[in-house]
Each structure stands twice: as C-alpha cells, then as structure tokens.
Amino acid sequence: MELGYQIPVTALILIGCMLAFTVVTTFMFRSQKTSADYYLAGRKVNSFINASAISSDYLSAASFLGVAGVAFLFGFDGIIYALGFFVGYIALLLFLASPLRKFGRYTVPDFVSERFHSKPARVLGVIGVLFISLFYMAPQMLGAGKVMGLLLNLDYATSIIIIACIITFYVTVGGMKATTVNQLVQFWILFGAMFLLAFIPFMVKGYTYADVVRFLHEFKGPAPITGKEFDGAAYTSPAYWLTSLKDTLSLLLALMFGTAGLPHILVRFYTAPDGKAARKTVIYVLFLIGMFYIMSPYVGHVIRYIFLNGEAMGVSPHLMQWLADNGKNLAVPVAGSYFGGQVLLGIVVAGAFAAILSTVAGLIIACAGAIGHDLVVNVFNPNMPERSRVMVARVASVGVGLLGIPLGFWAESMQIAILVGLAFAIAASTFFPVLVMGVWWPKMTKNGACAGLVTGIVGSFFMILGKDMLPHFLQYNNPGGFVMVLTFIAIYVASKMEYAAKGEAAIPPDTMEVMALLHGPEKA
C-alpha cells in the first residue's frame, strides 16, 4: 500500500517500547517449572489484572478495527456486533465463570472429559478448541497485515510472517505469566487509543452523536470517490444490511453465547485463585469492555460522516481513498490520522498492534493446552513428568503460532468482524451448550456430551463452508444461533436415550459430588 505521507514515527516508538517491554517480561517469566505455571500462571492472577488481560484477550482486531469498521460500512446494523460481544459476558457471569473455576482443571476439554469420564469427549473437545481458535486467529492475522502495512509500508505477506514469529516467541518462552503481564499493558494501550478517538471528535471537534446521525440520515446521493449511491435513511435504520430476521437472530445468538464458549477466554478463569475471584473478574470485564463498545460504533459513524461531507477531501485525499478502498478495516486508523495526525495515528496503530498481539497470544495458549495437556498427556501419556509436559507445551505453542501464517494468507480479502463472527458461531454451537448443560443439568450423560460436540463441530463446519450446498431456508450468513439450538436438542435427546437404555448407570457415578462442588460454597 502506498501511504502518501511519512512513516508514523510515534507508532514506531510506541510499538518499539511495547516490544521491548514484551521481551523483558518474557525473559523474566521464562522459568516454568510445572504445566500449571505454563498454562495458568500458577492460578494466582489478581482479579483486576485478570480482567484487564481478559479484556485484552477479547478486544481483538475484530473489536478494535472491526466494530467501528462494520459501523462505518453498515450503519445501524453494525451496532449488533458491539451489542453481541458485550452481552456475552453477562451469560458467562451468570452460567459458567464461577463453576468452571471451582471445578479447577486446566482446559475446556478437561471439564468435558472429567465431568463425564470420557476420553472420546476429551478428543472431541480438543478438535473444538482447535477449530474455534484457528478460525479466530485468521482475522487477527488479517488485522496484523493491515496494521503493519500502515506502519512500515510492508507488503501483506511479510507483515503476517513477522507478527506470527513475534507472538510465537513470547508465548513459547514466557507462557501464561508473561502473556498475562503483556496483555495487561496491551489492554490499556488499545483502550486509551479508542478513548482518544472518541474524546477528540466529541469534546474537541463538537461532533455530537445526534448531529452525526442526523446528517447521515438526511444524506442521499453519490458518495465521494466511489460515486456509489448512498441512502442515509436506510443506513441509519434497521435492515440496511441485516435484511433477514432469521439471519439477524442467528448472528446475535452467535455473538452473545459464542463469548461464553471461546476457549481462550474460558481458560483465563482457571488462572483466578477461586470462584469468587472469577466472578469478580467478570464484573470488572463487563465494565471495561462496556465502555469500549459504547465508543466503537460512534467512531465508525463519525468517520462515515467525515467521508460523506467532504471535510477530509482537501486536507487528506489519501485518507479518503483508504476509506473508499478498505473502510471496512481501516476506519479506525483513518480516524486516528484525521483527528490527531501522526501522533494519534501512532497511538491507534500501537493499539491495534496490541489487540492483535494479546488475542493471538491467548489463542496460542488455548491451543497449546488442548494439544499438549489434553491430547499428548491425558490421552497418550498420562504419566509424563512435569518437565516433559512443559516442553510439550512449548513445542505445541511453536506449531500453533506458525500456523498463523497460512491462516493470515487465507483471510486477506475478508472483513475482520464478520470473520470473527463465524468463529463465535462455532463457539456458540459447540462449547456453550455442552458446558451449560454439563454445569446445570445433573442428568446429562457421556453420550449427550459427545453428541453435542459432534453436532456443534460438524453442523457449524458444514453450514459455514458448505453453505451453497444447502437449501435456501438453511443458508445463514452466520449459522451460530441455529446450530446452537440443534446442539442443545442433540444433548437432551442423546442423554435421554442413554438413560432409557442404561437407567441410572448412564449418569456418571460422582455427579452429585460434582454438582455440589460446582454450585456449593467456596470451601467445598
């Protein structure tokens, strides 16, 4: 990409400082004596620090670049991403955070396997973790390629390779402890960047949300540069983009309940000291990301306002061209450059860089746990010594981290938030139903868990990648809500059938003890 202006020195300085900090913390925490140290930071992470790290894990390129980008692109309908991403944490608080921590294992497949005493359920859980995490990693790498292009005028492929190597290094060496500290710092960088993007237009420039929406609503005619007809009344109304009720409901359910099924988010609750700390962490997270998601759609709509009213044409024609060519992913960097020049652009690019680093790091840890802890150790070699388990974790981290390179190449032409929405669809239709039923329904059986995982994995995979093979009424832009309902049904039916065939023997013998542990007082 040709930049049309000087390389943002501020961004280089900030990112240089961030990378230097990352290297220092990585070497500070490079000693990992046990797998609990590597995967869970010894289960001693403070609630506020954990909340900042989780928020950093969650506020990925999809949130930092994508939510404002979707609002810029699709107007009112784009707000559904901010709503869905936020509401998911309420479901997590109500249904899963504290019980999962009380259960006290390492990973999501751990819970599925040990709740139902089933190795097949563990293997299916590993497949689910990898499927969700790699699907989620692809748009992060897409964001990395775009951001590095802005920063250094590098081509997309080179950017992807550099980012993948950086993240793989610090996760592999530093494990969860270094990742947590880095994510804490990265969150406040990206949050500060979004705060400035909202503060300057609103408080300094005087662009109130009401004035912006009124202008957009009344605009009708050809848009600058593209010449495409723009209907502001439609843009500021529902059904501008989401024209189908079934698609809208399925997308919203996927975003809401997919949050409560994301392995790299769920595993962070195992780092809390206890269930009470896990609940407190979620409350902090709700506050932090709630503020973030209030600001993001406003920024997207302000940039659409600037694009249409021609203010930027005389000042920054190259920014107008960026919006015309790739506003879906570059609305946030354009806002930084327009409202704060090189300084704010540098802060924004550093924020985007931080969002990508933190999220991909969390995904690598989740995948490494699934491969190293769940598959290699618990399925193939349960007696492996701790030193060897840490080595397996590091090797798995390297393999998963480098997978980000081909994933980034594959995602190059896609929209970040929409691609992440598909990862949420898989999480909503796979882990959320299985975990919720496993935590709250004592009569769920091993066959029910396996049936739910198979339905979620196969159903979402087929409805995403094989969409064109289905009849029209089963074609969803995001099938998460639809497949999630099927998964709940599959769990219920398979459990009932196994119970009818085996009677009480179908229920795991320690079910009541597990339920007492999940829902009883903290001492238990």
Coordinates of C-alpha atoms in Angstrom, one line a residue:
M1 CA 0.0 0.0 0.0
E2 CA 1.3 3.4 -0.9
L3 CA 1.0 5.7 2.1
G4 CA 1.1 9.2 0.7
Y5 CA 2.6 10.5 3.9
Q6 CA 5.6 9.9 6.1
I7 CA 6.0 6.8 8.2
P8 CA 4.4 7.4 11.6
V9 CA 7.3 7.8 13.9
T10 CA 5.1 7.9 17.0
A11 CA 3.8 4.4 16.1
L12 CA 7.3 3.1 15.7
I13 CA 8.4 4.5 19.1
L14 CA 5.3 3.2 20.9
I15 CA 5.5 -0.3 19.3
G16 CA 9.2 -0.4 19.9
C17 CA 8.6 0.3 23.6
M18 CA 5.9 -2.3 23.7
L19 CA 8.0 -4.9 22.1
A20 CA 10.9 -4.1 24.4
F21 CA 8.6 -4.5 27.4
T22 CA 7.4 -7.8 26.0
V23 CA 10.9 -9.1 25.6
V24 CA 11.8 -8.1 29.2
T25 CA 8.7 -9.7 30.7
T26 CA 9.1 -12.8 28.6
F27 CA 12.6 -13.4 29.9
M28 CA 11.6 -12.5 33.5
F29 CA 8.9 -15.3 33.5
R30 CA 10.8 -17.8 31.3
S31 CA 11.1 -20.3 34.1
Q32 CA 8.1 -22.6 34.0
K33 CA 8.5 -25.5 36.4
T34 CA 5.1 -27.0 36.1
S35 CA 2.4 -27.2 33.4
A36 CA 0.1 -25.2 35.8
D37 CA 2.7 -22.4 35.6
Y38 CA 2.9 -22.5 31.9
Y39 CA -0.9 -22.8 31.1
L40 CA -2.4 -21.0 34.1
A41 CA 0.2 -18.7 35.7
G42 CA 0.1 -20.8 38.9
R43 CA -3.6 -19.9 39.4
K44 CA -2.6 -16.7 41.3
V45 CA -3.8 -13.9 39.0
N46 CA -5.4 -10.8 40.7
S47 CA -9.0 -10.1 39.6
F48 CA -8.3 -6.6 38.2
I49 CA -5.2 -7.8 36.4
N50 CA -7.0 -10.8 35.1
A51 CA -9.9 -8.6 33.9
S52 CA -7.5 -6.4 32.0
A53 CA -5.9 -9.4 30.5
I54 CA -9.2 -11.0 29.6
S55 CA -10.4 -7.7 28.1
S56 CA -7.2 -7.5 26.1
D57 CA -7.6 -11.1 25.0
Y58 CA -11.2 -10.4 23.9
L59 CA -10.8 -6.9 22.4
S60 CA -9.1 -8.4 19.3
A61 CA -8.6 -6.9 15.9
A62 CA -12.3 -7.6 15.4
S63 CA -13.2 -5.3 18.2
F64 CA -10.6 -2.6 17.7
L65 CA -10.7 -2.4 13.9
G66 CA -13.8 -4.4 13.1
V67 CA -16.6 -3.0 15.2
A68 CA -16.0 0.6 14.1
G69 CA -15.4 -0.7 10.5
V70 CA -18.7 -2.5 10.5
A71 CA -20.5 0.6 11.8
F72 CA -18.8 2.6 9.1
L73 CA -19.8 0.1 6.5
F74 CA -23.3 -0.9 7.6
G75 CA -24.6 1.9 9.9
F76 CA -27.2 1.0 12.5
D77 CA -26.9 -2.8 11.7
G78 CA -23.2 -2.7 12.6
I79 CA -24.0 -1.9 16.2
I80 CA -25.2 -5.5 16.6
Y81 CA -21.6 -6.6 16.9
A82 CA -20.9 -4.3 19.8
L83 CA -24.1 -5.4 21.5
G84 CA -23.5 -9.1 21.0
F85 CA -19.8 -9.0 22.0
F86 CA -20.7 -7.2 25.3
V87 CA -23.8 -9.2 26.3
G88 CA -21.9 -12.5 26.0
Y89 CA -20.1 -11.7 29.3
I90 CA -23.4 -11.5 31.1
A91 CA -24.1 -15.1 30.1
L92 CA -20.6 -16.0 31.1
L93 CA -21.1 -14.4 34.6
L94 CA -24.5 -16.0 35.1
F95 CA -23.8 -19.5 33.9
L96 CA -20.1 -20.5 33.8
A97 CA -17.4 -18.4 35.3
S98 CA -17.5 -19.5 38.9
P99 CA -18.5 -23.2 38.4
L100 CA -15.7 -23.7 35.9
R101 CA -13.1 -22.2 38.3
K102 CA -14.4 -24.3 41.2
F103 CA -14.0 -27.4 39.1
G104 CA -10.3 -26.5 39.0
R105 CA -8.8 -28.1 35.9
Y106 CA -6.7 -26.7 33.1
T107 CA -8.8 -26.5 29.9
V108 CA -12.3 -26.8 28.5
P109 CA -11.7 -30.4 27.3
D110 CA -10.6 -31.2 30.8
F111 CA -14.1 -30.3 32.1
V112 CA -15.9 -32.3 29.4
S113 CA -13.7 -35.3 29.9
E114 CA -13.7 -35.4 33.7
R115 CA -17.3 -34.4 34.2
F116 CA -18.3 -37.4 32.1
H117 CA -15.2 -39.7 32.4
S118 CA -14.8 -39.9 28.7
K119 CA -11.7 -39.9 26.6
P120 CA -13.7 -39.5 23.3
A121 CA -15.3 -36.4 24.8
R122 CA -11.8 -35.0 25.5
V123 CA -10.7 -35.7 21.9
L124 CA -13.8 -34.0 20.6
G125 CA -13.2 -31.1 22.9
V126 CA -9.6 -30.8 21.5
I127 CA -11.0 -30.7 18.0
G128 CA -13.5 -28.0 19.1
V129 CA -10.7 -25.9 20.7
L130 CA -8.5 -26.0 17.6
F131 CA -11.4 -25.4 15.2
I132 CA -12.6 -22.3 17.1
S133 CA -9.2 -20.9 17.9
L134 CA -7.7 -21.2 14.4
F135 CA -10.9 -19.8 12.9
Y136 CA -10.5 -16.9 15.3
M137 CA -6.8 -16.5 14.6
A138 CA -7.3 -15.9 10.9
P139 CA -8.9 -12.4 11.2
Q140 CA -6.3 -11.4 13.8
M141 CA -3.6 -12.1 11.3
L142 CA -5.6 -10.2 8.7
G143 CA -5.6 -7.2 11.1
A144 CA -1.8 -7.6 11.6
G145 CA -1.2 -7.5 7.9
K146 CA -3.2 -4.3 7.5
V147 CA -1.6 -2.6 10.5
M148 CA 2.0 -3.4 9.6
G149 CA 1.2 -2.2 6.1
L150 CA 0.2 1.2 7.6
L151 CA 3.2 1.3 9.9
L152 CA 6.1 0.3 7.7
N153 CA 4.6 0.1 4.2
L154 CA 5.4 -3.6 4.2
D155 CA 3.6 -6.0 1.9
Y156 CA 0.9 -8.1 3.5
A157 CA 2.7 -11.5 3.4
T158 CA 5.8 -10.1 5.1
S159 CA 3.7 -8.5 7.8
I160 CA 2.0 -11.7 8.6
I161 CA 5.3 -13.6 8.9
I162 CA 6.8 -11.0 11.2
I163 CA 3.8 -10.9 13.5
A164 CA 3.5 -14.6 13.8
C165 CA 7.1 -15.0 14.7
I166 CA 7.0 -12.3 17.4
I167 CA 3.9 -13.7 19.1
T168 CA 5.1 -17.3 18.9
F169 CA 8.4 -16.3 20.6
Y170 CA 7.0 -14.6 23.6
V171 CA 4.2 -17.1 24.3
T172 CA 6.6 -20.1 23.9
V173 CA 9.2 -18.7 26.2
G174 CA 7.1 -16.8 28.7
G175 CA 3.9 -18.9 29.0
M176 CA 0.8 -17.6 30.7
K177 CA 2.6 -15.5 33.3
A178 CA 4.4 -13.3 30.6
T179 CA 1.3 -13.4 28.5
T180 CA -0.8 -12.0 31.3
V181 CA 1.5 -9.2 32.1
N182 CA 1.9 -8.2 28.5
Q183 CA -1.9 -8.4 28.0
L184 CA -2.4 -6.1 30.9
V185 CA -0.2 -3.4 29.3
Q186 CA -1.6 -4.0 25.9
F187 CA -5.2 -3.6 27.0
W188 CA -4.6 -0.1 28.4
I189 CA -2.8 0.9 25.2
L190 CA -5.7 -0.2 23.0
F191 CA -8.3 1.2 25.4
G192 CA -6.5 4.5 25.6
A193 CA -6.4 4.7 21.8
M194 CA -10.1 4.1 21.4
F195 CA -10.8 6.6 24.2
L196 CA -8.9 9.3 22.4
L197 CA -10.6 8.5 19.1
A198 CA -14.0 9.1 20.8
F199 CA -12.9 12.0 23.0
I200 CA -11.4 14.3 20.4
P201 CA -14.3 14.3 17.9
F202 CA -16.9 14.6 20.7
M203 CA -15.2 17.0 23.1
V204 CA -12.8 18.9 20.9
K205 CA -14.5 18.9 17.5
G206 CA -18.0 19.0 18.8
Y207 CA -19.4 16.1 16.7
T208 CA -22.3 15.0 18.9
Y209 CA -23.8 11.6 18.1
A210 CA -27.2 13.2 17.4
D211 CA -25.7 15.7 14.9
V212 CA -23.7 12.9 13.1
V213 CA -26.7 10.6 12.8
R214 CA -29.0 13.4 11.7
F215 CA -26.5 14.3 8.9
L216 CA -26.1 10.7 7.8
H217 CA -29.9 10.1 7.9
E218 CA -30.5 13.1 5.6
F219 CA -27.7 12.4 3.1
K220 CA -28.9 10.9 -0.2
G221 CA -26.7 10.9 -3.3
P222 CA -23.4 9.7 -4.7
A223 CA -20.6 9.1 -2.2
P224 CA -17.2 10.8 -2.7
I225 CA -14.6 9.0 -4.8
T226 CA -16.7 5.8 -5.3
G227 CA -19.7 7.6 -6.9
K228 CA -21.9 4.9 -5.4
E229 CA -25.4 6.0 -4.4
F230 CA -25.7 6.4 -0.6
D231 CA -29.1 6.3 1.1
G232 CA -28.7 7.8 4.5
A233 CA -32.2 7.0 5.7
A234 CA -31.6 3.3 5.1
Y235 CA -28.1 3.4 6.5
T236 CA -29.4 4.7 9.9
S237 CA -32.3 2.3 10.1
P238 CA -32.5 -1.4 10.8
A239 CA -32.4 -3.9 7.9
Y240 CA -29.9 -1.9 5.9
W241 CA -27.5 -4.9 5.9
L242 CA -29.3 -7.5 8.1
T243 CA -32.3 -7.9 5.9
S244 CA -33.4 -11.3 7.2
L245 CA -34.9 -11.9 10.6
K246 CA -33.5 -15.4 10.8
D247 CA -30.0 -14.3 9.9
T248 CA -30.1 -11.4 12.4
L249 CA -31.3 -13.6 15.3
S250 CA -28.7 -16.3 14.5
L251 CA -25.9 -13.8 14.3
L252 CA -26.9 -12.1 17.6
L253 CA -27.2 -15.5 19.4
A254 CA -23.8 -16.5 18.0
L255 CA -22.1 -13.3 19.2
M256 CA -23.8 -13.4 22.6
F257 CA -23.3 -17.1 23.5
G258 CA -20.1 -17.6 21.5
T259 CA -18.4 -15.4 24.0
A260 CA -19.2 -17.9 26.7
G261 CA -17.7 -20.7 24.6
L262 CA -14.4 -19.2 23.5
P263 CA -11.6 -21.5 24.8
H264 CA -9.0 -18.7 25.1
I265 CA -11.4 -16.7 27.3
L266 CA -12.7 -19.6 29.4
V267 CA -9.1 -20.8 30.2
R268 CA -8.4 -17.5 31.8
F269 CA -10.9 -18.2 34.6
Y270 CA -8.7 -21.1 35.6
T271 CA -6.0 -18.6 36.4
A272 CA -8.1 -17.0 39.1
P273 CA -7.4 -18.1 42.8
D274 CA -11.0 -19.2 43.3
G275 CA -14.6 -19.0 42.1
K276 CA -15.3 -15.7 43.9
A277 CA -12.3 -14.1 42.2
A278 CA -13.6 -15.5 38.9
R279 CA -17.0 -13.8 39.4
K280 CA -15.3 -10.5 40.4
T281 CA -13.1 -10.7 37.3
V282 CA -16.2 -10.9 35.0
I283 CA -17.8 -7.9 36.7
Y284 CA -14.6 -5.9 36.0
V285 CA -14.5 -7.1 32.4
L286 CA -18.2 -6.0 31.9
F287 CA -17.3 -2.5 33.0
L288 CA -14.1 -2.3 30.8
I289 CA -15.4 -3.7 27.6
G290 CA -18.8 -2.0 28.1
M291 CA -17.1 1.4 27.9
F292 CA -15.1 0.2 24.9
Y293 CA -18.2 -0.9 22.9
I294 CA -20.0 2.3 23.6
M295 CA -17.2 4.2 21.9
S296 CA -16.5 2.0 18.9
P297 CA -19.8 2.5 16.9
Y298 CA -19.6 6.2 17.5
V299 CA -16.1 6.3 15.9
G300 CA -17.3 4.3 12.9
H301 CA -20.3 6.7 12.3
V302 CA -18.1 9.8 12.7
I303 CA -15.7 8.5 10.1
R304 CA -18.7 7.9 7.7
Y305 CA -19.8 11.5 8.4
I306 CA -16.4 12.8 7.5
F307 CA -16.2 10.7 4.4
L308 CA -19.6 11.9 3.1
N309 CA -19.4 15.6 4.0
G310 CA -16.1 16.1 2.1
E311 CA -14.3 17.7 5.0
A312 CA -11.3 15.4 4.6
M313 CA -11.0 15.7 0.8
G314 CA -8.9 18.9 0.7
V315 CA -6.9 18.0 3.8
S316 CA -6.2 14.3 3.4
P317 CA -7.2 12.9 0.0
H318 CA -5.2 9.7 0.7
L319 CA -7.3 9.0 3.8
M320 CA -10.5 9.4 1.7
Q321 CA -9.0 6.9 -0.8
W322 CA -8.3 4.5 2.0
L323 CA -11.9 4.7 3.2
A324 CA -13.2 4.2 -0.4
D325 CA -10.9 1.2 -0.9
N326 CA -10.9 -0.5 2.5
G327 CA -13.1 1.4 5.0
K328 CA -14.3 -1.9 6.4
N329 CA -10.9 -2.5 8.1
L330 CA -9.2 0.9 8.1
A331 CA -11.8 3.3 9.5
V332 CA -10.1 3.4 12.9
P333 CA -6.6 4.2 11.6
V334 CA -8.1 6.8 9.4
A335 CA -9.8 8.4 12.4
G336 CA -6.5 8.5 14.2
S337 CA -4.7 10.2 11.3
Y338 CA -7.6 12.7 10.7
F339 CA -8.2 13.8 14.3
G340 CA -4.6 13.6 15.6
G341 CA -2.2 13.5 12.8
Q342 CA 1.0 11.4 13.2
V343 CA 0.7 11.3 17.0
L344 CA -2.8 9.9 17.3
L345 CA -2.2 7.6 14.3
G346 CA 0.8 6.2 16.1
I347 CA -1.2 5.6 19.2
V348 CA -4.0 3.9 17.2
V349 CA -1.6 1.7 15.3
A350 CA 0.0 0.7 18.5
G351 CA -3.4 -0.1 20.0
A352 CA -4.3 -2.2 17.0
F353 CA -0.9 -3.9 17.3
A354 CA -1.6 -4.6 21.0
A355 CA -5.0 -6.0 20.3
I356 CA -3.6 -8.5 17.8
L357 CA -0.6 -9.5 20.0
S358 CA -2.8 -10.1 23.0
T359 CA -5.5 -12.1 21.3
V360 CA -3.3 -14.3 19.2
A361 CA -1.2 -15.0 22.3
G362 CA -4.3 -16.1 24.2
L363 CA -5.3 -18.3 21.3
I364 CA -1.9 -20.0 21.1
I365 CA -2.0 -20.7 24.9
A366 CA -5.5 -22.3 24.5
C367 CA -4.5 -24.4 21.5
A368 CA -1.2 -25.5 23.2
G369 CA -3.2 -26.6 26.2
A370 CA -5.6 -28.6 24.0
I371 CA -2.7 -30.3 22.1
G372 CA -0.1 -30.6 24.9
H373 CA -2.2 -31.2 28.1
D374 CA -5.4 -32.8 26.7
L375 CA -4.1 -34.8 23.8
V376 CA -0.5 -35.7 24.3
V377 CA -0.5 -36.0 28.1
N378 CA -4.1 -37.1 29.1
V379 CA -4.8 -39.3 26.1
F380 CA -1.4 -40.7 25.1
N381 CA 0.9 -40.4 28.1
P382 CA -0.8 -39.6 31.5
N383 CA 2.4 -40.4 33.4
M384 CA 4.6 -37.9 31.7
P385 CA 6.8 -35.9 34.2
E386 CA 6.1 -32.2 34.7
R387 CA 9.4 -31.1 33.0
S388 CA 8.4 -33.0 29.8
R389 CA 4.9 -31.6 30.0
V390 CA 6.3 -28.0 29.9
M391 CA 8.4 -28.9 26.9
V392 CA 5.4 -30.4 25.1
A393 CA 3.5 -27.2 25.8
R394 CA 6.3 -25.1 24.3
V395 CA 6.6 -27.3 21.1
A396 CA 2.8 -27.1 20.7
S397 CA 2.9 -23.3 21.1
V398 CA 5.5 -23.0 18.3
G399 CA 3.4 -25.2 15.9
V400 CA 0.2 -23.3 16.6
G401 CA 1.9 -19.9 16.4
L402 CA 3.4 -20.6 13.0
L403 CA 0.0 -21.8 11.7
G404 CA -1.0 -18.1 11.9
I405 CA 1.0 -17.5 8.7
P406 CA -1.1 -19.6 6.3
L407 CA -4.3 -18.5 8.1
G408 CA -3.4 -14.9 7.5
F409 CA -2.8 -15.5 3.8
W410 CA -6.2 -17.2 3.6
A411 CA -8.1 -14.3 5.3
E412 CA -6.5 -11.5 3.2
S413 CA -9.6 -10.3 1.3
M414 CA -12.2 -10.8 4.2
Q415 CA -13.8 -8.4 6.7
I416 CA -12.4 -8.8 10.1
A417 CA -15.5 -8.6 12.3
I418 CA -17.6 -10.8 10.0
L419 CA -14.9 -13.5 10.0
V420 CA -14.7 -13.4 13.8
G421 CA -18.4 -13.7 13.9
L422 CA -18.1 -17.1 12.3
A423 CA -15.6 -18.2 15.0
F424 CA -18.2 -17.1 17.5
A425 CA -20.8 -19.2 15.7
I426 CA -18.6 -22.3 16.2
A427 CA -18.1 -21.5 19.9
A428 CA -21.8 -20.8 20.5
S429 CA -22.8 -24.1 18.8
T430 CA -20.1 -26.3 20.4
F431 CA -18.9 -25.4 23.9
F432 CA -21.6 -23.1 25.2
P433 CA -24.4 -25.7 25.1
V434 CA -22.1 -28.6 26.3
L435 CA -20.7 -26.5 29.2
V436 CA -24.0 -25.0 30.3
M437 CA -25.8 -28.4 30.3
G438 CA -22.8 -30.1 32.0
V439 CA -22.8 -27.5 34.7
W440 CA -26.5 -27.2 35.3
W441 CA -28.2 -30.5 34.2
P442 CA -27.3 -33.4 36.5
K443 CA -28.9 -36.0 34.1
M444 CA -26.6 -35.2 31.2
T445 CA -24.7 -38.3 30.1
K446 CA -21.5 -39.1 28.3
N447 CA -23.3 -39.8 25.0
G448 CA -25.1 -36.4 25.4
A449 CA -21.8 -34.6 25.7
C450 CA -20.3 -36.4 22.7
A451 CA -23.5 -35.9 20.6
G452 CA -23.5 -32.1 21.5
L453 CA -19.8 -31.7 20.5
V454 CA -20.2 -33.6 17.2
T455 CA -23.4 -31.7 16.3
G456 CA -21.7 -28.3 17.1
I457 CA -18.5 -29.1 15.3
V458 CA -19.9 -30.8 12.2
G459 CA -23.0 -28.7 11.9
S460 CA -21.2 -25.3 12.1
F461 CA -18.4 -26.5 9.9
F462 CA -20.8 -27.7 7.2
M463 CA -23.1 -24.7 7.4
I464 CA -20.2 -22.3 7.1
L465 CA -18.1 -24.0 4.4
G466 CA -20.8 -25.9 2.7
K467 CA -23.4 -23.2 2.7
D468 CA -24.1 -23.2 -1.0
M469 CA -24.9 -26.9 -0.9
L470 CA -27.9 -26.3 1.4
P471 CA -31.4 -25.4 0.5
H472 CA -32.1 -21.6 0.7
F473 CA -34.0 -21.8 4.0
L474 CA -31.0 -23.4 5.7
Q475 CA -28.5 -20.8 4.4
Y476 CA -27.3 -18.5 7.1
N477 CA -24.7 -15.7 6.9
N478 CA -23.9 -16.7 10.5
P479 CA -25.3 -20.1 11.5
G480 CA -24.3 -19.9 15.1
G481 CA -27.7 -19.5 16.7
F482 CA -29.4 -22.1 14.5
V483 CA -26.7 -24.8 15.2
M484 CA -26.6 -23.9 18.9
V485 CA -30.3 -24.9 19.2
L486 CA -29.6 -28.1 17.3
T487 CA -26.8 -28.9 19.8
F488 CA -29.0 -28.4 22.8
I489 CA -31.5 -30.7 21.3
A490 CA -28.8 -33.3 20.5
I491 CA -27.5 -33.2 24.1
Y492 CA -31.0 -33.7 25.5
V493 CA -32.1 -36.4 23.1
A494 CA -28.9 -38.4 23.4
S495 CA -28.8 -38.2 27.2
K496 CA -32.5 -39.3 27.4
M497 CA -31.8 -42.2 25.0
E498 CA -28.8 -43.4 27.0
Y499 CA -30.7 -43.1 30.2
A500 CA -33.6 -45.1 28.8
A501 CA -31.2 -47.8 27.7
K502 CA -29.0 -48.0 30.9
G503 CA -31.0 -46.4 33.6
E504 CA -29.1 -44.8 36.5
A505 CA -25.9 -46.3 35.1
A506 CA -26.0 -43.8 32.3
I507 CA -25.3 -41.0 34.8
P508 CA -21.7 -40.6 36.0
P509 CA -21.5 -42.0 39.5
D510 CA -19.9 -38.9 41.0
T511 CA -22.5 -36.5 39.5
M512 CA -23.9 -35.3 42.8
E513 CA -20.5 -34.7 44.3
V514 CA -19.5 -32.7 41.1
M515 CA -22.8 -30.7 41.3
A516 CA -22.0 -29.9 45.0
L517 CA -18.6 -28.7 44.0
L518 CA -19.8 -26.6 41.1
H519 CA -22.7 -24.9 43.0
G520 CA -21.8 -25.2 46.6
P521 CA -19.9 -22.7 48.9
E522 CA -16.3 -22.0 48.0
K523 CA -14.9 -24.2 50.8
A524 CA -16.3 -27.3 49.2

